[in-house]
Amino acid sequence: MSAPNKTSNSAPNAAHSGTFLIGGDLPVHRLGYGTMRLVGEGAWGEPADPQEAKRVLRRAVELGVTLIDTADAYGPEIAERLIGEALAPYPPGLVIATKGGITRQGPAKTEYVGRAGYLIQCVEMSLRRLRLERIELYQLHRFDPRTPLEESLGALKQLQDQGKIRHIGLSEVTPAQIEEAEKIVPIVTVQNRYSLADRRHEETLNYCERRGIGFLPWYPMAAGKLLQPDRPEAETLRSLAAAAPSATPAQLALAWLLHRSPVMLPIPGTSKLAHLEENIAAATLKLS
Ligand SMILES: NC(=O)c1ccc[n+]([C@@H]2O[C@H](COP(=O)([O-])OP(=O)(O)OC[C@H]3O[C@@H](n4cnc5c(N)ncnc54)[C@H](OP(=O)(O)O)[C@@H]3O)[C@@H](O)[C@H]2O)c1
């Protein structure tokens, strides 16, 4: 990978990252924003500063973000509630992508539940908290090993048929699991853990690229570890940063993802306005 050059005279705007059509008909700017960091530690509880959380959400929209990722499990419920309070009624073109299927029992304590009745309630409650009549992208947060996939995705298909969900995505899946799911319902996005420091899902990314399925890398900055110069994860970034002193490590990590694949839709998370602005400026970096 070679050093980036900053595109001249362009104010930070997610639009500079280009546009991707989710499911072939739902346009989003490729650089989005993830809301897990808006809530308490371990995705549990209220934010330390709820007003800052709402400012971050509004600023993301001002900076051209049109893909905001969330989940009922963030808080739980709190990230969706903040989004509804800060942003509804939503400007045209803003896609709030949420997820269901993970329950939370405490900070960083989770269990997967994919029963039909539960997922139907999840969608109904997300609609209420987000103040939406339809969720443009609903992602099954995890496959529940105790529930047949036909039951989980059958429930989401039923909600899609009722007009409560537009498109369906998956999270933490292999190509074989995507194919299994597609026997039940069309799949338009996949959200797997992926970053410059964590390439375990390379095969799934390549599969998504071949199929035109959007790929939302979670932990795009390795949960912040990529940005800490003393961590082994940051080694490649360190050398890049030396060649491009005007770009920050966060911007390099995100620019690399955008460069890696045209189906890549990074959703970096932050609770801070200054970090949000820095991250969105990555859309104007071009890697040669
Ligand atoms: N599908 C899944 O299973 C799954 C799992 C986890 C996350 N997600 C989604 O993926 C999104 C992204 O993941 P993530 O937020 O966990 O990890 P991330 O984006 O890799 O990193 C976020 C961390 O980096 C810090 N950070 C962000 N920008 C920074 C900057 N410019 N300079 C210094 N530090 C910075 C944040 O702290 P500050 O708050 O201090 O900025 C936070 O601690 C989540 O928000 C969520 O929407 C999905």
Tab-separated table of C-alpha atoms and ligand atoms in Angstrom:
chain	number	residue	atom	x	y	z
A	1	MET	CA	0.000	0.000	0.000
A	2	SER	CA	1.327	3.412	-0.845
A	3	ALA	CA	0.946	6.706	0.893
A	4	PRO	CA	-2.265	8.698	0.547
A	5	ASN	CA	-2.679	12.187	-0.772
A	6	LYS	CA	-5.302	14.495	0.598
A	7	THR	CA	-7.758	15.695	-2.044
A	8	SER	CA	-7.303	19.458	-2.087
A	9	ASN	CA	-9.887	22.042	-1.035
A	10	SER	CA	-12.569	19.598	0.037
A	11	ALA	CA	-14.377	20.069	3.352
A	12	PRO	CA	-14.967	16.825	5.244
A	13	ASN	CA	-18.041	15.101	3.894
A	14	ALA	CA	-18.957	11.438	3.771
A	15	ALA	CA	-20.137	12.004	0.186
A	16	HIS	CA	-16.471	12.024	-0.866
A	17	SER	CA	-16.333	8.293	-0.082
A	18	GLY	CA	-18.669	7.576	-2.991
A	19	THR	CA	-22.125	6.004	-3.113
A	20	PHE	CA	-23.140	2.356	-2.792
A	21	LEU	CA	-26.575	1.001	-3.695
A	22	ILE	CA	-27.711	-1.367	-0.929
A	23	GLY	CA	-29.815	-4.098	-2.485
A	24	GLY	CA	-29.431	-2.315	-5.828
A	25	ASP	CA	-31.891	0.442	-4.911
A	26	LEU	CA	-30.978	2.067	-1.594
A	27	PRO	CA	-28.170	4.654	-2.017
A	28	VAL	CA	-25.814	5.429	0.882
A	29	HIS	CA	-22.515	7.268	1.114
A	30	ARG	CA	-19.949	4.541	1.719
A	31	LEU	CA	-18.450	6.022	4.881
A	32	GLY	CA	-21.066	5.706	7.600
A	33	TYR	CA	-21.236	5.936	11.378
A	34	GLY	CA	-21.745	3.248	14.049
A	35	THR	CA	-23.561	4.058	17.297
A	36	MET	CA	-22.363	1.378	19.735
A	37	ARG	CA	-19.946	3.833	21.374
A	38	LEU	CA	-22.727	6.320	22.127
A	39	VAL	CA	-23.933	4.276	25.103
A	40	GLY	CA	-22.246	3.139	28.342
A	41	GLU	CA	-19.150	0.922	28.612
A	42	GLY	CA	-19.676	-2.600	27.270
A	43	ALA	CA	-22.715	-1.303	25.311
A	44	TRP	CA	-24.547	-1.162	28.658
A	45	GLY	CA	-26.367	1.820	30.126
A	46	GLU	CA	-26.828	5.499	29.416
A	47	PRO	CA	-24.076	7.621	27.847
A	48	ALA	CA	-21.870	9.641	30.174
A	49	ASP	CA	-22.995	12.763	28.278
A	50	PRO	CA	-26.356	12.302	26.495
A	51	GLN	CA	-26.242	15.797	24.978
A	52	GLU	CA	-22.836	15.091	23.396
A	53	ALA	CA	-24.270	11.807	22.054
A	54	LYS	CA	-27.063	13.708	20.314
A	55	ARG	CA	-24.632	16.332	19.007
A	56	VAL	CA	-22.518	13.561	17.500
A	57	LEU	CA	-25.561	12.089	15.752
A	58	ARG	CA	-26.654	15.456	14.325
A	59	ARG	CA	-23.127	16.328	13.252
A	60	ALA	CA	-22.774	12.996	11.469
A	61	VAL	CA	-25.766	13.908	9.310
A	62	GLU	CA	-24.380	17.425	8.713
A	63	LEU	CA	-21.132	15.822	7.557
A	64	GLY	CA	-22.948	13.849	4.885
A	65	VAL	CA	-23.338	10.497	6.655
A	66	THR	CA	-26.332	8.680	5.175
A	67	LEU	CA	-25.748	5.256	6.770
A	68	ILE	CA	-26.084	5.076	10.552
A	69	ASP	CA	-25.653	1.624	12.068
A	70	THR	CA	-27.293	0.699	15.360
A	71	ALA	CA	-28.863	-2.262	17.199
A	72	ASP	CA	-31.447	-2.827	19.881
A	73	ALA	CA	-28.646	-4.420	21.918
A	74	TYR	CA	-26.736	-1.119	22.268
A	75	GLY	CA	-27.784	0.058	25.700
A	76	PRO	CA	-29.950	-2.080	25.274
A	77	GLU	CA	-32.483	0.153	23.473
A	78	ILE	CA	-30.618	3.352	24.359
A	79	ALA	CA	-28.776	3.971	21.064
A	80	GLU	CA	-32.001	3.554	19.075
A	81	ARG	CA	-33.850	5.873	21.469
A	82	LEU	CA	-31.137	8.545	21.145
A	83	ILE	CA	-31.265	8.307	17.350
A	84	GLY	CA	-35.046	8.760	17.364
A	85	GLU	CA	-34.822	11.711	19.757
A	86	ALA	CA	-31.934	13.427	17.972
A	87	LEU	CA	-32.783	12.847	14.325
A	88	ALA	CA	-36.486	12.080	13.753
A	89	PRO	CA	-38.158	13.185	11.548
A	90	TYR	CA	-35.284	12.026	9.379
A	91	PRO	CA	-33.964	13.962	6.392
A	92	PRO	CA	-34.586	12.270	3.049
A	93	GLY	CA	-31.940	9.732	2.147
A	94	LEU	CA	-30.777	8.958	5.703
A	95	VAL	CA	-30.701	5.195	6.280
A	96	ILE	CA	-30.882	3.927	9.870
A	97	ALA	CA	-29.741	0.313	9.782
A	98	THR	CA	-30.563	-1.606	12.938
A	99	LYS	CA	-30.237	-5.191	14.152
A	100	GLY	CA	-31.930	-7.709	16.400
A	101	GLY	CA	-31.183	-11.160	17.737
A	102	ILE	CA	-28.698	-10.396	20.529
A	103	THR	CA	-29.960	-10.020	24.091
A	104	ARG	CA	-27.793	-8.360	26.732
A	105	GLN	CA	-27.593	-9.242	30.414
A	106	GLY	CA	-24.922	-6.750	31.500
A	107	PRO	CA	-21.813	-4.940	30.226
A	108	ALA	CA	-20.392	-7.043	27.359
A	109	LYS	CA	-22.638	-10.007	28.364
A	110	THR	CA	-24.783	-11.333	25.544
A	111	GLU	CA	-26.908	-14.256	24.435
A	112	TYR	CA	-28.283	-14.921	20.962
A	113	VAL	CA	-32.044	-15.364	20.543
A	114	GLY	CA	-33.545	-15.977	17.098
A	115	ARG	CA	-37.028	-17.246	17.895
A	116	ALA	CA	-39.692	-15.844	15.562
A	117	GLY	CA	-41.842	-14.258	18.282
A	118	TYR	CA	-38.835	-12.539	19.801
A	119	LEU	CA	-37.551	-11.121	16.498
A	120	ILE	CA	-41.016	-9.878	15.566
A	121	GLN	CA	-41.170	-8.003	18.876
A	122	CYS	CA	-37.632	-6.663	18.275
A	123	VAL	CA	-38.665	-5.144	14.957
A	124	GLU	CA	-41.872	-3.667	16.360
A	125	MET	CA	-39.984	-2.075	19.267
A	126	SER	CA	-37.170	-0.778	17.030
A	127	LEU	CA	-39.783	0.870	14.811
A	128	ARG	CA	-41.261	2.556	17.881
A	129	ARG	CA	-37.925	3.753	19.326
A	130	LEU	CA	-36.595	4.908	15.959
A	131	ARG	CA	-39.939	6.606	15.148
A	132	LEU	CA	-40.044	4.874	11.788
A	133	GLU	CA	-42.777	3.130	9.830
A	134	ARG	CA	-40.282	0.996	7.966
A	135	ILE	CA	-36.688	-0.040	8.675
A	136	GLU	CA	-34.648	0.316	5.484
A	137	LEU	CA	-32.015	-2.250	6.518
A	138	TYR	CA	-32.648	-4.815	9.271
A	139	GLN	CA	-29.757	-7.086	10.155
A	140	LEU	CA	-29.971	-10.423	11.953
A	141	HIS	CA	-27.312	-9.703	14.601
A	142	ARG	CA	-26.303	-13.372	15.027
A	143	PHE	CA	-27.516	-16.816	14.002
A	144	ASP	CA	-29.016	-18.464	17.110
A	145	PRO	CA	-27.628	-22.017	17.263
A	146	ARG	CA	-30.749	-23.192	19.117
A	147	THR	CA	-33.250	-21.872	16.554
A	148	PRO	CA	-33.584	-23.086	12.950
A	149	LEU	CA	-32.496	-20.352	10.533
A	150	GLU	CA	-35.801	-20.853	8.662
A	151	GLU	CA	-37.609	-19.674	11.783
A	152	SER	CA	-35.435	-16.559	12.360
A	153	LEU	CA	-35.265	-15.409	8.752
A	154	GLY	CA	-38.842	-16.575	8.096
A	155	ALA	CA	-39.957	-14.059	10.739
A	156	LEU	CA	-37.964	-11.252	9.093
A	157	LYS	CA	-39.360	-12.222	5.687
A	158	GLN	CA	-42.875	-11.999	7.104
A	159	LEU	CA	-42.124	-8.466	8.367
A	160	GLN	CA	-40.641	-7.596	4.983
A	161	ASP	CA	-43.816	-8.813	3.286
A	162	GLN	CA	-45.789	-6.577	5.675
A	163	GLY	CA	-43.691	-3.551	4.643
A	164	LYS	CA	-42.048	-3.105	8.067
A	165	ILE	CA	-38.572	-3.975	6.773
A	166	ARG	CA	-37.194	-3.047	3.357
A	167	HIS	CA	-33.925	-4.985	3.137
A	168	ILE	CA	-32.358	-7.766	5.225
A	169	GLY	CA	-28.700	-8.183	6.206
A	170	LEU	CA	-26.655	-10.612	8.294
A	171	SER	CA	-23.805	-10.283	10.797
A	172	GLU	CA	-20.776	-12.518	11.521
A	173	VAL	CA	-21.340	-15.034	8.734
A	174	THR	CA	-19.392	-17.174	6.285
A	175	PRO	CA	-20.139	-17.479	2.556
A	176	ALA	CA	-21.832	-20.850	3.237
A	177	GLN	CA	-24.111	-19.220	5.804
A	178	ILE	CA	-25.007	-16.417	3.385
A	179	GLU	CA	-25.977	-19.050	0.809
A	180	GLU	CA	-28.034	-20.918	3.392
A	181	ALA	CA	-29.833	-17.679	4.295
A	182	GLU	CA	-30.489	-16.766	0.669
A	183	LYS	CA	-32.581	-19.910	0.288
A	184	ILE	CA	-35.020	-18.177	2.651
A	185	VAL	CA	-34.794	-14.464	1.830
A	186	PRO	CA	-32.606	-12.101	-0.286
A	187	ILE	CA	-29.538	-10.865	1.634
A	188	VAL	CA	-28.192	-7.413	0.739
A	189	THR	CA	-25.516	-6.743	3.384
A	190	VAL	CA	-23.119	-8.533	5.706
A	191	GLN	CA	-21.606	-6.984	8.852
A	192	ASN	CA	-18.466	-8.826	9.997
A	193	ARG	CA	-15.474	-7.902	12.149
A	194	TYR	CA	-12.786	-6.564	9.811
A	195	SER	CA	-9.960	-4.036	9.769
A	196	LEU	CA	-6.390	-3.581	8.622
A	197	ALA	CA	-5.396	-5.455	11.796
A	198	ASP	CA	-8.042	-8.192	11.601
A	199	ARG	CA	-8.479	-9.982	8.278
A	200	ARG	CA	-10.228	-13.148	9.470
A	201	HIS	CA	-13.215	-12.518	7.192
A	202	GLU	CA	-11.274	-11.925	3.978
A	203	GLU	CA	-13.060	-14.822	2.287
A	204	THR	CA	-16.500	-13.446	3.171
A	205	LEU	CA	-15.477	-9.980	1.975
A	206	ASN	CA	-14.334	-11.387	-1.372
A	207	TYR	CA	-17.591	-13.331	-1.656
A	208	CYS	CA	-19.621	-10.170	-0.959
A	209	GLU	CA	-17.603	-8.240	-3.536
A	210	ARG	CA	-18.297	-10.859	-6.220
A	211	ARG	CA	-22.001	-10.779	-5.400
A	212	GLY	CA	-22.413	-6.986	-4.925
A	213	ILE	CA	-23.425	-7.514	-1.282
A	214	GLY	CA	-22.566	-4.528	0.956
A	215	PHE	CA	-19.913	-5.317	3.604
A	216	LEU	CA	-20.032	-3.309	6.863
A	217	PRO	CA	-16.779	-3.929	8.754
A	218	TRP	CA	-17.294	-3.690	12.501
A	219	TYR	CA	-14.357	-2.718	14.703
A	220	PRO	CA	-12.950	-0.907	11.619
A	221	MET	CA	-10.263	0.583	13.858
A	222	ALA	CA	-9.885	-2.609	15.927
A	223	ALA	CA	-12.003	-0.980	18.637
A	224	GLY	CA	-9.430	1.815	18.847
A	225	LYS	CA	-6.360	-0.463	19.228
A	226	LEU	CA	-5.217	0.406	15.701
A	227	LEU	CA	-4.873	3.994	16.852
A	228	GLN	CA	-2.552	3.284	19.773
A	229	PRO	CA	1.031	3.587	18.471
A	230	ASP	CA	2.462	1.120	20.992
A	231	ARG	CA	0.094	-1.764	20.025
A	232	PRO	CA	1.312	-4.493	17.650
A	233	GLU	CA	-1.966	-4.061	15.675
A	234	ALA	CA	-0.822	-0.572	14.691
A	235	GLU	CA	2.444	-1.598	13.032
A	236	THR	CA	1.382	-1.243	9.375
A	237	LEU	CA	-0.385	2.007	10.106
A	238	ARG	CA	2.713	3.391	11.804
A	239	SER	CA	4.775	2.995	8.665
A	240	LEU	CA	2.025	4.485	6.508
A	241	ALA	CA	1.629	7.419	8.830
A	242	ALA	CA	5.342	8.179	8.506
A	243	ALA	CA	4.861	8.482	4.743
A	244	ALA	CA	1.742	10.635	5.127
A	245	PRO	CA	2.226	12.890	8.145
A	246	SER	CA	-0.859	14.997	7.392
A	247	ALA	CA	-3.223	12.014	7.821
A	248	THR	CA	-4.096	10.665	11.255
A	249	PRO	CA	-4.008	6.919	12.037
A	250	ALA	CA	-7.826	6.830	12.180
A	251	GLN	CA	-8.057	8.430	8.737
A	252	LEU	CA	-5.516	5.981	7.292
A	253	ALA	CA	-7.345	2.985	8.766
A	254	LEU	CA	-10.637	4.130	7.255
A	255	ALA	CA	-9.160	5.195	3.898
A	256	TRP	CA	-7.551	1.759	3.615
A	257	LEU	CA	-10.938	0.081	4.136
A	258	LEU	CA	-12.621	2.293	1.523
A	259	HIS	CA	-9.793	1.492	-0.877
A	260	ARG	CA	-9.910	-2.262	-0.144
A	261	SER	CA	-13.254	-2.967	-1.827
A	262	PRO	CA	-16.052	-1.066	-3.570
A	263	VAL	CA	-18.616	-2.923	-1.422
A	264	MET	CA	-16.931	-1.795	1.827
A	265	LEU	CA	-19.169	0.414	3.995
A	266	PRO	CA	-17.182	1.319	7.147
A	267	ILE	CA	-19.183	2.334	10.220
A	268	PRO	CA	-16.546	3.742	12.628
A	269	GLY	CA	-17.838	4.335	16.138
A	270	THR	CA	-17.121	7.264	18.401
A	271	SER	CA	-18.722	9.127	21.282
A	272	LYS	CA	-16.840	12.343	20.512
A	273	LEU	CA	-17.502	15.158	18.051
A	274	ALA	CA	-13.804	15.779	17.400
A	275	HIS	CA	-13.202	12.106	16.560
A	276	LEU	CA	-16.274	12.014	14.320
A	277	GLU	CA	-15.005	14.999	12.321
A	278	GLU	CA	-11.549	13.467	12.044
A	279	ASN	CA	-12.993	10.138	10.891
A	280	ILE	CA	-15.314	11.611	8.268
A	281	ALA	CA	-12.373	13.528	6.802
A	282	ALA	CA	-10.999	10.101	5.790
A	283	ALA	CA	-13.518	10.159	2.926
A	284	THR	CA	-11.339	12.761	1.201
A	285	LEU	CA	-8.146	10.690	1.465
A	286	LYS	CA	-7.281	8.739	-1.641
A	287	LEU	CA	-4.801	5.880	-1.518
A	288	SER	CA	-2.775	5.434	-4.660
B	1	LIG	N1	-22.284	-6.576	14.165
B	1	LIG	C1	-21.659	-6.654	15.301
B	1	LIG	O1	-21.625	-7.707	15.939
B	1	LIG	C2	-20.965	-5.437	15.841
B	1	LIG	C3	-20.097	-5.542	16.938
B	1	LIG	C4	-19.465	-4.376	17.394
B	1	LIG	C5	-19.705	-3.158	16.770
B	1	LIG	N2	-20.585	-3.104	15.724
B	1	LIG	C6	-20.845	-1.812	15.014
B	1	LIG	O2	-19.622	-1.371	14.452
B	1	LIG	C7	-19.377	-0.014	14.848
B	1	LIG	C8	-17.895	0.245	14.891
B	1	LIG	O3	-17.270	-0.544	15.885
B	1	LIG	P1	-16.720	0.087	17.236
B	1	LIG	O4	-17.324	1.424	17.427
B	1	LIG	O5	-16.956	-0.909	18.293
B	1	LIG	O6	-15.131	0.124	17.005
B	1	LIG	P2	-14.150	1.042	16.148
B	1	LIG	O7	-14.919	1.934	15.237
B	1	LIG	O8	-13.121	0.142	15.568
B	1	LIG	O9	-13.428	1.893	17.284
B	1	LIG	C9	-14.135	2.687	18.168
B	1	LIG	C10	-13.164	3.101	19.258
B	1	LIG	O10	-12.168	3.944	18.716
B	1	LIG	C11	-12.202	5.218	19.350
B	1	LIG	N3	-12.070	6.224	18.285
B	1	LIG	C12	-12.902	6.421	17.233
B	1	LIG	N4	-12.427	7.400	16.432
B	1	LIG	C13	-11.280	7.820	16.988
B	1	LIG	C14	-10.325	8.801	16.622
B	1	LIG	N5	-10.463	9.525	15.517
B	1	LIG	N6	-9.233	8.980	17.430
B	1	LIG	C15	-9.074	8.248	18.557
B	1	LIG	N7	-9.959	7.296	18.951
B	1	LIG	C16	-11.042	7.086	18.172
B	1	LIG	C17	-13.524	5.317	20.052
B	1	LIG	O11	-13.400	6.075	21.235
B	1	LIG	P3	-14.125	7.525	21.389
B	1	LIG	O12	-15.555	7.245	21.702
B	1	LIG	O13	-13.366	8.125	22.518
B	1	LIG	O14	-13.929	8.253	20.095
B	1	LIG	C18	-13.812	3.855	20.386
B	1	LIG	O15	-13.191	3.495	21.601
B	1	LIG	C19	-20.107	0.078	16.204
B	1	LIG	O16	-20.290	1.412	16.604
B	1	LIG	C20	-21.352	-0.678	15.905
B	1	LIG	O17	-22.264	0.142	15.183
B	1	LIG	C21	-21.201	-4.212	15.261
